Amino acid sequence: MTDWYKDAIVYQIYTRSFFDANGDGIGDFAGVMAKLDYLKDLGVDVLWLSPFCLSANDDNGYDISDYYRVMPEYGTMAELAVLIAESHCRGMKIMMDLVMNHTSDEHPWFLAAKSGKAHPMRDYYIWAPKKGGQAPNNWESFFEGSAWTEDEATGECFLHLFSKRQPDLNWSNPKVRRELHRIATWWVERGIDAFRLDAIHLIGKPAGLPDAPEPTVNWPFHNFCNTPETHEYLQEFNQEVFGKYSVMTVGETGGTTPESARLYVETDRKELDMIFHFGHVHETGRPKDAGFFRKYYQEWYEALSPKGWDAVFFSNHDLPRHVSHLGDDKSFRAESAKLFATMLLTLWGTPYIYQGEEIGMTNVRFSSLDDYRDLAGKKIYRAALAKGYDSKQAWEEFCRLSRDNARTPMQWTAGKNAGFTQGTPWIGVNPNHVTINVEEQAKDPDSVFNYYKKLIALRKTYSALARGSFRLYGEEHPQIFAYIREDEHDAFLVLLNISGQPGVMQTGEAGRWSFLLGNYVAPAHDLPAALQLNPWEARIYRRKK
Ligand code: GLC
Ligand code: CA
């Protein structure tokens, strides 16, 4: 079946922080190997491995210096081959995180390009002369300052939408595209089943590289991402690789709207299977309440179905932990973690679980800036100061948003270093591993972990929960997000109280739905005509036959 990805559940492994098998403080392939049975037991189908190619590690693997080799910290190519084979033996597929918008500045292509204007590889990257002593245009990088850095030897600037150690590849050069097709094919031949395509909405730069209308605020989200060129390159990639080998694809496309997303995922366009969009997790100033989610998922469903497909997630390695960010990690940690799990696994679209969310891992709070590792973090701090925050407020903002919140080691046990490593971890462990860890939760039938397992099993049992239609239920409610998933065999009603207060709801449908699963003690009855949900309560009902 070519659309198997619709039934799949993906689990993202940030290898560096997952499990360290050799005691050097860095997670590795052997560490993932050691946990394959854990992942199988959880019930996931696809393992997304964060970038593992040789890297200068300025951005933890998102700056590749050789696409045909692996990071020695993670292990050898032979170990990776075993990991792929062992995953396949257990019926799990491997998704590779492919970073092709840019390379590392240590990649031989860049070294060659930089060596002189006349070098045949010069136009593997994007160069432009300065304009009146300034950068060629006003684009800002996502990480810090201008997106251009001058190369002193040649006097020209190169473009880098991320750090200056991540120069952007020139996709308008067919030689570059051919190299990238070759790389992707080479990995498919090594058993890779799926690709997560990093920053893929940025590959096609607008012709002439014009100034952005608003230089500093989220410039790429205006008319600089999702260009016609980007779609052209993806169609070509699909023809050369994705479609040819039926690999599953998900594009990281920040700033896409439901309308612009259709161009990536409608099947007849032959580009990608699905994309990640971020309106529900990025700061927008709007509260993420029931009304928000109701409108958000309705809009996406309407835009993408039936010709496209969605990807659903609340956490990844770039975001704060969602139980802290969207839920309540103080009074209702387990409840809110389970509520988002319920939403994740009953919405329309392929669910993506980020390591640690299955035990309700929270944000961390280190005591000093030196304990943080992420290079993007410094920008958050400086931006907060620039907004007029004092240093205390800026620090709060930084702690809340740092990408390192998601990157602290996976909490396996209550013991030393959360059981992640025998050595010194590359980044500190969250002290709350003493109470939040896999070992305890695996034993506790009511744990967040066991709740994820039940939800995953449900989604596998009832195809309506994966492929069925999505429809809002009832009137708009200030606290409760309610919807129905339905196919020709079955219908499921999902009720989610996205608040720390009890919520009362009228259904007027006594006796038609039977209770299936929830995150509080099971109510003894069928869905009543009126009901009260506890803070962060989630319930799933099934329509009676
Ligand atoms: C994506 C990755 C992020 C990385 C950036 C540059 O947004 O998820 O971690 O820093 O691309 O590659
Ligand atoms: Ca290691």
CSV table of N, CA and C and ligand atoms in Angstrom, one decimal, residues 59 62 99 102 143 162 166 196 198-199 252 317-318 403 407, ligand 1:
chain,number,residue,atom,x,y,z
A,59,ASP,N,25.4,22.9,15.0
A,59,ASP,CA,23.9,22.9,15.3
A,59,ASP,C,23.5,21.4,15.4
A,62,TYR,N,22.6,19.4,12.3
A,62,TYR,CA,21.9,20.1,11.2
A,62,TYR,C,22.9,20.9,10.4
A,99,VAL,N,19.1,17.1,5.8
A,99,VAL,CA,19.3,18.5,5.8
A,99,VAL,C,19.9,19.0,4.5
A,102,HIS,N,21.0,23.5,3.4
A,102,HIS,CA,22.4,24.1,3.7
A,102,HIS,C,23.3,22.9,4.0
A,143,PHE,N,19.0,32.6,13.3
A,143,PHE,CA,19.7,32.4,14.5
A,143,PHE,C,20.2,33.7,15.1
A,162,PHE,N,20.5,30.2,8.4
A,162,PHE,CA,20.7,29.8,9.8
A,162,PHE,C,22.0,30.4,10.2
A,166,GLN,N,26.4,27.5,8.4
A,166,GLN,CA,25.4,26.7,7.7
A,166,GLN,C,25.1,27.4,6.3
A,196,ARG,N,12.5,13.0,6.7
A,196,ARG,CA,12.1,14.2,7.2
A,196,ARG,C,13.0,15.3,6.6
A,198,ASP,N,14.5,18.7,6.3
A,198,ASP,CA,14.7,19.9,7.1
A,198,ASP,C,14.6,21.2,6.3
A,199,ALA,N,13.9,22.1,6.9
A,199,ALA,CA,13.8,23.5,6.3
A,199,ALA,C,13.6,23.5,4.8
A,252,GLU,N,9.6,19.9,6.7
A,252,GLU,CA,9.5,20.9,7.7
A,252,GLU,C,9.3,22.3,7.0
A,317,HIS,N,12.4,18.7,18.7
A,317,HIS,CA,13.7,19.1,19.3
A,317,HIS,C,13.9,20.6,19.3
A,318,ASP,N,13.0,21.3,18.7
A,318,ASP,CA,13.2,22.8,18.6
A,318,ASP,C,12.2,23.5,19.5
A,403,ARG,N,15.5,25.8,23.2
A,403,ARG,CA,15.3,24.5,22.5
A,403,ARG,C,15.9,23.4,23.4
A,407,ARG,N,15.9,19.0,24.8
A,407,ARG,CA,17.1,18.2,24.5
A,407,ARG,C,17.8,17.6,25.7
B,1,GLC,C1,15.3,23.0,11.4
B,1,GLC,C2,15.7,22.1,12.5
B,1,GLC,C3,16.6,22.8,13.5
B,1,GLC,C4,17.8,23.4,12.8
B,1,GLC,C5,17.4,24.2,11.5
B,1,GLC,C6,18.6,24.4,10.7
B,1,GLC,O1,14.5,24.0,11.8
B,1,GLC,O2,14.6,21.4,13.1
B,1,GLC,O3,16.9,22.1,14.6
B,1,GLC,O4,18.5,24.2,13.7
B,1,GLC,O5,16.5,23.5,10.8
B,1,GLC,O6,19.0,23.2,10.1
